PDB file of C-alpha atoms in Angstrom:
ATOM      1  CA  GLU A   1     -29.241 115.612 -55.661  1.00 67.00           C
ATOM      2  CA  VAL A   2     -29.444 115.152 -51.893  1.00 69.00           C
ATOM      3  CA  GLN A   3     -26.780 112.762 -50.482  1.00 89.00           C
ATOM      4  CA  LEU A   4     -26.334 112.362 -46.719  1.00 94.00           C
ATOM      5  CA  VAL A   5     -22.737 111.634 -45.632  1.00 95.00           C
ATOM      6  CA  GLN A   6     -22.308 110.695 -42.006  1.00 97.00           C
ATOM      7  CA  SER A   7     -19.270 111.007 -39.794  1.00 98.00           C
ATOM      8  CA  GLY A   8     -16.977 108.051 -39.092  1.00 98.00           C
ATOM      9  CA  ALA A   9     -17.146 105.234 -36.525  1.00 98.00           C
ATOM     10  CA  GLU A  10     -16.539 106.042 -32.919  1.00 98.00           C
ATOM     11  CA  VAL A  11     -15.118 104.157 -29.953  1.00 98.00           C
ATOM     12  CA  LYS A  12     -15.913 105.761 -26.539  1.00 98.00           C
ATOM     13  CA  LYS A  13     -16.017 104.993 -22.889  1.00 98.00           C
ATOM     14  CA  PRO A  14     -19.122 105.044 -20.765  1.00 98.00           C
ATOM     15  CA  GLY A  15     -19.846 108.529 -19.427  1.00 98.00           C
ATOM     16  CA  GLU A  16     -18.128 110.208 -22.337  1.00 98.00           C
ATOM     17  CA  SER A  17     -19.909 112.696 -24.583  1.00 98.00           C
ATOM     18  CA  LEU A  18     -20.243 112.331 -28.381  1.00 98.00           C
ATOM     19  CA  LYS A  19     -21.709 114.217 -31.299  1.00 98.00           C
ATOM     20  CA  ILE A  20     -22.156 112.581 -34.694  1.00 98.00           C
ATOM     21  CA  SER A  21     -23.008 114.303 -37.880  1.00 98.00           C
ATOM     22  CA  CYS A  22     -24.866 113.962 -41.057  1.00 97.00           C
ATOM     23  CA  LYS A  23     -24.052 116.263 -43.927  1.00 95.00           C
ATOM     24  CA  ASP A  24     -26.215 116.955 -46.925  1.00 90.00           C
ATOM     25  CA  SER A  25     -23.713 117.093 -49.788  1.00 83.00           C
ATOM     26  CA  GLY A  26     -26.421 118.000 -52.312  1.00 78.00           C
ATOM     27  CA  ASN A  27     -27.203 121.472 -50.963  1.00 68.00           C
ATOM     28  CA  ARG A  28     -30.891 120.849 -50.513  1.00 66.00           C
ATOM     29  CA  PHE A  29     -30.861 120.654 -46.746  1.00 71.00           C
ATOM     30  CA  SER A  30     -33.212 123.550 -46.334  1.00 78.00           C
ATOM     31  CA  ASN A  31     -36.885 122.872 -45.302  1.00 86.00           C
ATOM     32  CA  SER A  32     -36.399 119.099 -44.870  1.00 89.00           C
ATOM     33  CA  TRP A  33     -37.043 116.802 -41.955  1.00 93.00           C
ATOM     34  CA  ILE A  34     -33.834 114.849 -41.060  1.00 95.00           C
ATOM     35  CA  GLY A  35     -34.470 111.815 -38.917  1.00 96.00           C
ATOM     36  CA  TRP A  36     -32.153 109.471 -36.847  1.00 98.00           C
ATOM     37  CA  VAL A  37     -32.619 105.791 -36.703  1.00 98.00           C
ATOM     38  CA  ARG A  38     -30.862 103.376 -34.327  1.00 98.00           C
ATOM     39  CA  GLN A  39     -29.946  99.785 -35.089  1.00 98.00           C
ATOM     40  CA  MET A  40     -28.393  97.795 -32.341  1.00 98.00           C
ATOM     41  CA  PRO A  41     -26.286  94.813 -33.313  1.00 97.00           C
ATOM     42  CA  GLY A  42     -28.401  92.097 -34.955  1.00 96.00           C
ATOM     43  CA  LYS A  43     -31.630  94.019 -34.228  1.00 98.00           C
ATOM     44  CA  GLY A  44     -34.252  95.996 -35.987  1.00 98.00           C
ATOM     45  CA  LEU A  45     -34.669  99.733 -36.722  1.00 98.00           C
ATOM     46  CA  GLU A  46     -35.765 102.177 -34.062  1.00 98.00           C
ATOM     47  CA  TRP A  47     -37.000 105.715 -34.872  1.00 98.00           C
ATOM     48  CA  MET A  48     -35.257 108.110 -32.551  1.00 98.00           C
ATOM     49  CA  GLY A  49     -36.524 111.446 -33.669  1.00 97.00           C
ATOM     50  CA  MET A  50     -36.201 114.118 -36.295  1.00 96.00           C
ATOM     51  CA  ILE A  51     -35.469 117.863 -36.880  1.00 96.00           C
ATOM     52  CA  TYR A  52     -37.044 120.205 -39.404  1.00 94.00           C
ATOM     53  CA  THR A  53     -34.112 122.134 -40.797  1.00 90.00           C
ATOM     54  CA  GLY A  54     -36.388 124.974 -41.845  1.00 88.00           C
ATOM     55  CA  ASP A  55     -37.263 126.172 -38.215  1.00 90.00           C
ATOM     56  CA  SER A  56     -35.434 123.559 -36.125  1.00 89.00           C
ATOM     57  CA  GLU A  57     -38.633 122.001 -34.820  1.00 94.00           C
ATOM     58  CA  ILE A  58     -37.769 118.657 -33.179  1.00 97.00           C
ATOM     59  CA  ARG A  59     -39.826 115.537 -32.506  1.00 96.00           C
ATOM     60  CA  TYR A  60     -38.390 112.844 -30.257  1.00 97.00           C
ATOM     61  CA  SER A  61     -39.467 109.358 -29.559  1.00 97.00           C
ATOM     62  CA  PRO A  62     -40.237 109.010 -25.819  1.00 97.00           C
ATOM     63  CA  SER A  63     -37.841 106.166 -25.777  1.00 97.00           C
ATOM     64  CA  PHE A  64     -34.862 108.444 -26.563  1.00 97.00           C
ATOM     65  CA  GLN A  65     -35.967 111.898 -25.244  1.00 97.00           C
ATOM     66  CA  GLY A  66     -33.678 113.071 -22.473  1.00 96.00           C
ATOM     67  CA  HIS A  67     -30.861 110.881 -23.447  1.00 97.00           C
ATOM     68  CA  VAL A  68     -29.933 112.281 -26.980  1.00 98.00           C
ATOM     69  CA  THR A  69     -30.108 115.759 -28.425  1.00 98.00           C
ATOM     70  CA  ILE A  70     -30.890 116.334 -32.090  1.00 98.00           C
ATOM     71  CA  SER A  71     -29.761 119.558 -33.655  1.00 97.00           C
ATOM     72  CA  ALA A  72     -28.820 121.102 -37.022  1.00 95.00           C
ATOM     73  CA  ASP A  73     -26.766 123.878 -38.488  1.00 92.00           C
ATOM     74  CA  LYS A  74     -28.627 125.082 -41.634  1.00 88.00           C
ATOM     75  CA  SER A  75     -25.781 127.223 -42.741  1.00 88.00           C
ATOM     76  CA  LEU A  76     -23.475 124.194 -42.939  1.00 90.00           C
ATOM     77  CA  ASN A  77     -26.224 121.600 -44.068  1.00 90.00           C
ATOM     78  CA  ILE A  78     -25.355 119.411 -41.139  1.00 94.00           C
ATOM     79  CA  ALA A  79     -27.592 117.569 -38.670  1.00 96.00           C
ATOM     80  CA  TYR A  80     -26.216 116.221 -35.426  1.00 98.00           C
ATOM     81  CA  LEU A  81     -26.993 113.551 -32.810  1.00 98.00           C
ATOM     82  CA  HIS A  82     -25.468 114.200 -29.405  1.00 98.00           C
ATOM     83  CA  TRP A  83     -25.020 112.257 -26.198  1.00 98.00           C
ATOM     84  CA  SER A  84     -23.738 113.989 -22.981  1.00 98.00           C
ATOM     85  CA  SER A  85     -23.101 110.767 -21.215  1.00 98.00           C
ATOM     86  CA  LEU A  86     -22.869 107.505 -23.188  1.00 98.00           C
ATOM     87  CA  LYS A  87     -23.806 104.088 -21.894  1.00 98.00           C
ATOM     88  CA  ALA A  88     -22.734 100.714 -23.123  1.00 98.00           C
ATOM     89  CA  SER A  89     -26.311 100.148 -24.297  1.00 98.00           C
ATOM     90  CA  ASP A  90     -25.709 103.001 -26.744  1.00 98.00           C
ATOM     91  CA  THR A  91     -23.526 100.702 -28.842  1.00 98.00           C
ATOM     92  CA  ALA A  92     -25.310 100.574 -32.253  1.00 98.00           C
ATOM     93  CA  MET A  93     -25.266 101.768 -35.825  1.00 98.00           C
ATOM     94  CA  TYR A  94     -26.938 105.109 -36.198  1.00 98.00           C
ATOM     95  CA  TYR A  95     -28.460 106.294 -39.487  1.00 98.00           C
ATOM     96  CA  CYS A  96     -29.717 109.632 -40.580  1.00 98.00           C
ATOM     97  CA  ALA A  97     -32.330 109.864 -43.332  1.00 96.00           C
ATOM     98  CA  ARG A  98     -34.258 112.570 -45.072  1.00 94.00           C
ATOM     99  CA  GLN A  99     -37.967 112.461 -44.840  1.00 93.00           C
ATOM    100  CA  TRP A 100     -39.976 113.392 -47.921  1.00 90.00           C
ATOM    101  CA  PRO A 101     -42.211 115.233 -48.456  1.00 88.00           C
ATOM    102  CA  SER A 102     -41.730 117.777 -45.767  1.00 82.00           C
ATOM    103  CA  ASN A 103     -44.963 116.990 -43.901  1.00 83.00           C
ATOM    104  CA  ILE A 104     -45.130 115.701 -40.390  1.00 84.00           C
ATOM    105  CA  VAL A 105     -47.702 113.163 -41.525  1.00 89.00           C
ATOM    106  CA  GLY A 106     -47.326 110.711 -44.416  1.00 90.00           C
ATOM    107  CA  GLY A 107     -43.646 111.088 -45.126  1.00 94.00           C
ATOM    108  CA  PHE A 108     -41.074 108.517 -45.888  1.00 96.00           C
ATOM    109  CA  PHE A 109     -37.260 108.162 -45.529  1.00 96.00           C
ATOM    110  CA  ASP A 110     -36.102 108.244 -49.125  1.00 94.00           C
ATOM    111  CA  ILE A 111     -32.441 109.086 -48.682  1.00 94.00           C
ATOM    112  CA  TRP A 112     -30.295 107.472 -46.129  1.00 96.00           C
ATOM    113  CA  GLY A 113     -26.698 108.196 -44.801  1.00 96.00           C
ATOM    114  CA  GLN A 114     -24.249 105.304 -44.808  1.00 97.00           C
ATOM    115  CA  GLY A 115     -24.487 104.960 -40.983  1.00 98.00           C
ATOM    116  CA  THR A 116     -22.178 105.738 -38.102  1.00 98.00           C
ATOM    117  CA  MET A 117     -21.131 102.835 -35.831  1.00 98.00           C
ATOM    118  CA  VAL A 118     -20.764 103.852 -32.212  1.00 98.00           C
ATOM    119  CA  ILE A 119     -19.073 101.433 -29.804  1.00 98.00           C
ATOM    120  CA  VAL A 120     -19.250 102.290 -26.021  1.00 98.00           C
ATOM    121  CA  SER A 121     -17.001 100.107 -24.006  1.00 98.00           C
ATOM    122  CA  SER A 122     -14.823 100.439 -20.889  1.00 96.00           C
TER     123      SER A 122
ATOM    124  CA  ASP B   1     -48.039 105.614 -29.476  1.00 94.00           C
ATOM    125  CA  ILE B   2     -48.804 103.348 -32.451  1.00 96.00           C
ATOM    126  CA  GLN B   3     -47.610  99.710 -32.188  1.00 96.00           C
ATOM    127  CA  MET B   4     -46.499  97.776 -35.136  1.00 97.00           C
ATOM    128  CA  THR B   5     -46.785  94.025 -35.512  1.00 98.00           C
ATOM    129  CA  GLN B   6     -44.926  92.561 -38.498  1.00 98.00           C
ATOM    130  CA  SER B   7     -45.127  88.923 -39.526  1.00 98.00           C
ATOM    131  CA  PRO B   8     -43.497  86.532 -40.135  1.00 98.00           C
ATOM    132  CA  SER B   9     -40.265  87.354 -38.357  1.00 98.00           C
ATOM    133  CA  SER B  10     -38.471  85.024 -40.883  1.00 97.00           C
ATOM    134  CA  LEU B  11     -39.364  83.351 -44.029  1.00 96.00           C
ATOM    135  CA  SER B  12     -37.731  80.688 -46.250  1.00 97.00           C
ATOM    136  CA  ALA B  13     -38.476  80.750 -49.904  1.00 97.00           C
ATOM    137  CA  SER B  14     -37.097  79.857 -53.304  1.00 96.00           C
ATOM    138  CA  VAL B  15     -36.238  81.963 -56.334  1.00 96.00           C
ATOM    139  CA  GLY B  16     -39.450  82.422 -58.332  1.00 96.00           C
ATOM    140  CA  ASP B  17     -41.705  82.165 -55.364  1.00 97.00           C
ATOM    141  CA  ARG B  18     -44.373  84.709 -54.451  1.00 98.00           C
ATOM    142  CA  VAL B  19     -44.114  85.962 -50.893  1.00 98.00           C
ATOM    143  CA  THR B  20     -46.200  88.236 -48.740  1.00 98.00           C
ATOM    144  CA  ILE B  21     -45.196  89.956 -45.562  1.00 98.00           C
ATOM    145  CA  THR B  22     -47.871  91.572 -43.406  1.00 98.00           C
ATOM    146  CA  CYS B  23     -47.815  94.621 -40.976  1.00 98.00           C
ATOM    147  CA  ARG B  24     -50.571  95.460 -38.599  1.00 98.00           C
ATOM    148  CA  THR B  25     -50.901  98.623 -36.574  1.00 98.00           C
ATOM    149  CA  SER B  26     -52.525  99.200 -33.231  1.00 97.00           C
ATOM    150  CA  GLN B  27     -54.764 101.968 -34.613  1.00 97.00           C
ATOM    151  CA  SER B  28     -55.698 103.275 -38.059  1.00 97.00           C
ATOM    152  CA  ILE B  29     -52.963 105.017 -39.880  1.00 97.00           C
ATOM    153  CA  ASP B  30     -54.880 105.598 -43.168  1.00 96.00           C
ATOM    154  CA  SER B  31     -52.271 104.741 -45.862  1.00 97.00           C
ATOM    155  CA  HIS B  32     -49.231 106.248 -43.994  1.00 97.00           C
ATOM    156  CA  LEU B  33     -47.196 103.051 -44.224  1.00 98.00           C
ATOM    157  CA  ASN B  34     -43.831 102.538 -45.835  1.00 98.00           C
ATOM    158  CA  TRP B  35     -41.771  99.481 -46.584  1.00 98.00           C
ATOM    159  CA  TYR B  36     -37.855  99.210 -46.564  1.00 98.00           C
ATOM    160  CA  GLN B  37     -35.397  96.574 -47.617  1.00 98.00           C
ATOM    161  CA  GLN B  38     -32.104  96.182 -45.750  1.00 98.00           C
ATOM    162  CA  LYS B  39     -29.174  94.023 -46.748  1.00 98.00           C
ATOM    163  CA  PRO B  40     -26.320  93.112 -44.348  1.00 96.00           C
ATOM    164  CA  GLY B  41     -23.937  96.010 -43.746  1.00 96.00           C
ATOM    165  CA  LYS B  42     -26.089  98.476 -45.804  1.00 97.00           C
ATOM    166  CA  ALA B  43     -28.469 101.183 -45.042  1.00 98.00           C
ATOM    167  CA  PRO B  44     -32.186 100.548 -45.472  1.00 98.00           C
ATOM    168  CA  ARG B  45     -33.616 101.306 -48.927  1.00 98.00           C
ATOM    169  CA  LEU B  46     -37.202 102.592 -49.501  1.00 98.00           C
ATOM    170  CA  LEU B  47     -39.320 100.318 -51.474  1.00 98.00           C
ATOM    171  CA  ILE B  48     -43.006 101.332 -51.046  1.00 98.00           C
ATOM    172  CA  TYR B  49     -44.450 104.499 -49.668  1.00 97.00           C
ATOM    173  CA  ASP B  50     -47.998 105.520 -48.841  1.00 97.00           C
ATOM    174  CA  ALA B  51     -48.816 101.831 -48.561  1.00 98.00           C
ATOM    175  CA  SER B  52     -48.886 101.100 -52.304  1.00 98.00           C
ATOM    176  CA  SER B  53     -46.722 103.559 -54.215  1.00 98.00           C
ATOM    177  CA  LEU B  54     -43.531 102.130 -55.726  1.00 98.00           C
ATOM    178  CA  GLN B  55     -40.392 104.156 -55.128  1.00 97.00           C
ATOM    179  CA  SER B  56     -38.519 105.226 -58.263  1.00 96.00           C
ATOM    180  CA  GLY B  57     -36.031 102.561 -59.433  1.00 97.00           C
ATOM    181  CA  VAL B  58     -37.690  99.698 -57.417  1.00 98.00           C
ATOM    182  CA  PRO B  59     -38.558  96.656 -59.540  1.00 98.00           C
ATOM    183  CA  SER B  60     -42.212  96.232 -60.267  1.00 98.00           C
ATOM    184  CA  ARG B  61     -42.301  92.692 -58.734  1.00 98.00           C
ATOM    185  CA  PHE B  62     -42.593  94.561 -55.402  1.00 98.00           C
ATOM    186  CA  SER B  63     -46.017  95.780 -54.464  1.00 98.00           C
ATOM    187  CA  GLY B  64     -47.840  97.035 -51.420  1.00 98.00           C
ATOM    188  CA  GLY B  65     -51.466  97.116 -50.251  1.00 98.00           C
ATOM    189  CA  GLY B  66     -53.666  97.832 -47.420  1.00 98.00           C
ATOM    190  CA  SER B  67     -55.107 100.805 -45.487  1.00 97.00           C
ATOM    191  CA  GLY B  68     -56.210 101.454 -42.037  1.00 97.00           C
ATOM    192  CA  THR B  69     -54.564  98.891 -39.816  1.00 98.00           C
ATOM    193  CA  ASP B  70     -53.598  95.997 -42.118  1.00 98.00           C
ATOM    194  CA  PHE B  71     -50.921  96.117 -44.807  1.00 98.00           C
ATOM    195  CA  THR B  72     -49.045  93.814 -47.013  1.00 98.00           C
ATOM    196  CA  LEU B  73     -45.815  93.759 -48.999  1.00 98.00           C
ATOM    197  CA  THR B  74     -45.668  91.232 -51.797  1.00 98.00           C
ATOM    198  CA  ILE B  75     -42.853  90.073 -54.054  1.00 98.00           C
ATOM    199  CA  SER B  76     -44.306  88.477 -57.002  1.00 96.00           C
ATOM    200  CA  SER B  77     -41.355  86.357 -58.178  1.00 95.00           C
ATOM    201  CA  LEU B  78     -38.361  86.246 -55.865  1.00 97.00           C
ATOM    202  CA  GLN B  79     -34.981  87.091 -57.350  1.00 97.00           C
ATOM    203  CA  PRO B  80     -31.633  86.234 -55.775  1.00 95.00           C
ATOM    204  CA  GLU B  81     -31.037  89.863 -54.831  1.00 96.00           C
ATOM    205  CA  ASP B  82     -34.329  89.997 -52.884  1.00 97.00           C
ATOM    206  CA  PHE B  83     -33.056  87.890 -50.034  1.00 94.00           C
ATOM    207  CA  ALA B  84     -32.734  90.504 -47.357  1.00 97.00           C
ATOM    208  CA  THR B  85     -34.594  91.891 -44.269  1.00 98.00           C
ATOM    209  CA  TYR B  86     -37.806  93.960 -44.736  1.00 98.00           C
ATOM    210  CA  PHE B  87     -39.260  96.549 -42.339  1.00 98.00           C
ATOM    211  CA  CYS B  88     -42.528  98.353 -42.355  1.00 98.00           C
ATOM    212  CA  GLN B  89     -42.788 101.896 -40.821  1.00 98.00           C
ATOM    213  CA  HIS B  90     -45.755 104.131 -40.150  1.00 98.00           C
ATOM    214  CA  SER B  91     -45.635 107.891 -40.547  1.00 96.00           C
ATOM    215  CA  HIS B  92     -49.143 108.777 -39.248  1.00 96.00           C
ATOM    216  CA  SER B  93     -48.000 110.648 -36.175  1.00 94.00           C
ATOM    217  CA  THR B  94     -44.854 110.934 -34.114  1.00 94.00           C
ATOM    218  CA  PRO B  95     -43.255 108.974 -32.784  1.00 96.00           C
ATOM    219  CA  TYR B  96     -43.065 106.990 -35.975  1.00 96.00           C
ATOM    220  CA  SER B  97     -42.065 103.330 -35.474  1.00 96.00           C
ATOM    221  CA  PHE B  98     -40.881 100.391 -37.359  1.00 98.00           C
ATOM    222  CA  GLY B  99     -42.027  96.827 -37.485  1.00 98.00           C
ATOM    223  CA  GLN B 100     -39.713  94.135 -35.938  1.00 98.00           C
ATOM    224  CA  GLY B 101     -38.488  93.070 -39.358  1.00 98.00           C
ATOM    225  CA  THR B 102     -38.912  89.938 -41.598  1.00 98.00           C
ATOM    226  CA  LYS B 103     -35.734  88.181 -42.610  1.00 98.00           C
ATOM    227  CA  LEU B 104     -36.211  86.504 -46.024  1.00 98.00           C
ATOM    228  CA  GLU B 105     -33.904  83.638 -46.502  1.00 96.00           C
ATOM    229  CA  ILE B 106     -33.161  81.164 -49.359  1.00 90.00           C
ATOM    230  CA  LYS B 107     -34.822  77.807 -48.978  1.00 89.00           C
TER     231      LYS B 107
END
C-alpha cells in the first residue's frame, strides 16, 4: 500500500533555503506522478507541479516555476520540494500527493501526505 | 491555462438536506474533473474522480455529474461528518488547478 509520509514542520527566515520531503513508505514509488499542493493559511488549494518518478519528467505551474524546484530520488522513494530563497509569502502548508493513474491527462490525487507546515518569518 | 469557477463559496445546510455544489471550467475538459473533501487540519480526501466515479470507501450519498465545462457534486442526505470544505480540480492539461472551495456549514 502506498503511504506518503512528509517531513516535519519548518520555521525559517526570509532568504534561507529549504528542502522538504515526501517519502513513499509503501515501496510503490516507481512510475508514479507525485504532485505538490500549497495551502496558504485559511485559503484554498493550489497545484504547484508534479514529477514522474519513472523518468523525472516535471511539470510546473507557471505561478511557481522559477521559485521552487521539484525533484525525486527513485532509489530512496522520496520526492522533494526545494526553495533556494524563501519569502514570507511562502508561509503555508504543503502537501504531496500521488496521482493515479500514471497518465498526464485524467489523473487524480488518491493518496496524500499529511502535510508539512512551513513558516517563514524574520 | 484552464480557469475554475466553483460555487457557492459557502453553504449552510441541515442534517438530511440534499446539497449541490457546482464547478465550471473556462474550456471543455471532457470528464477530467475530480472532487475532494477537506476537514480542518487534515489533508484533502478524494471523493469523486472522472466527474462521476465514486472513490473506494466513499459513501454512496456522494455523487458527481457533468462533462465538458459544467460539473456538480451532490450530497443526497447530509450527515454530520459531511460538514467540511469541498474542492473541484481538473486534470485535463497541466497546469492542473483547483476551484476556490465551498465551505459547507451546519445551519
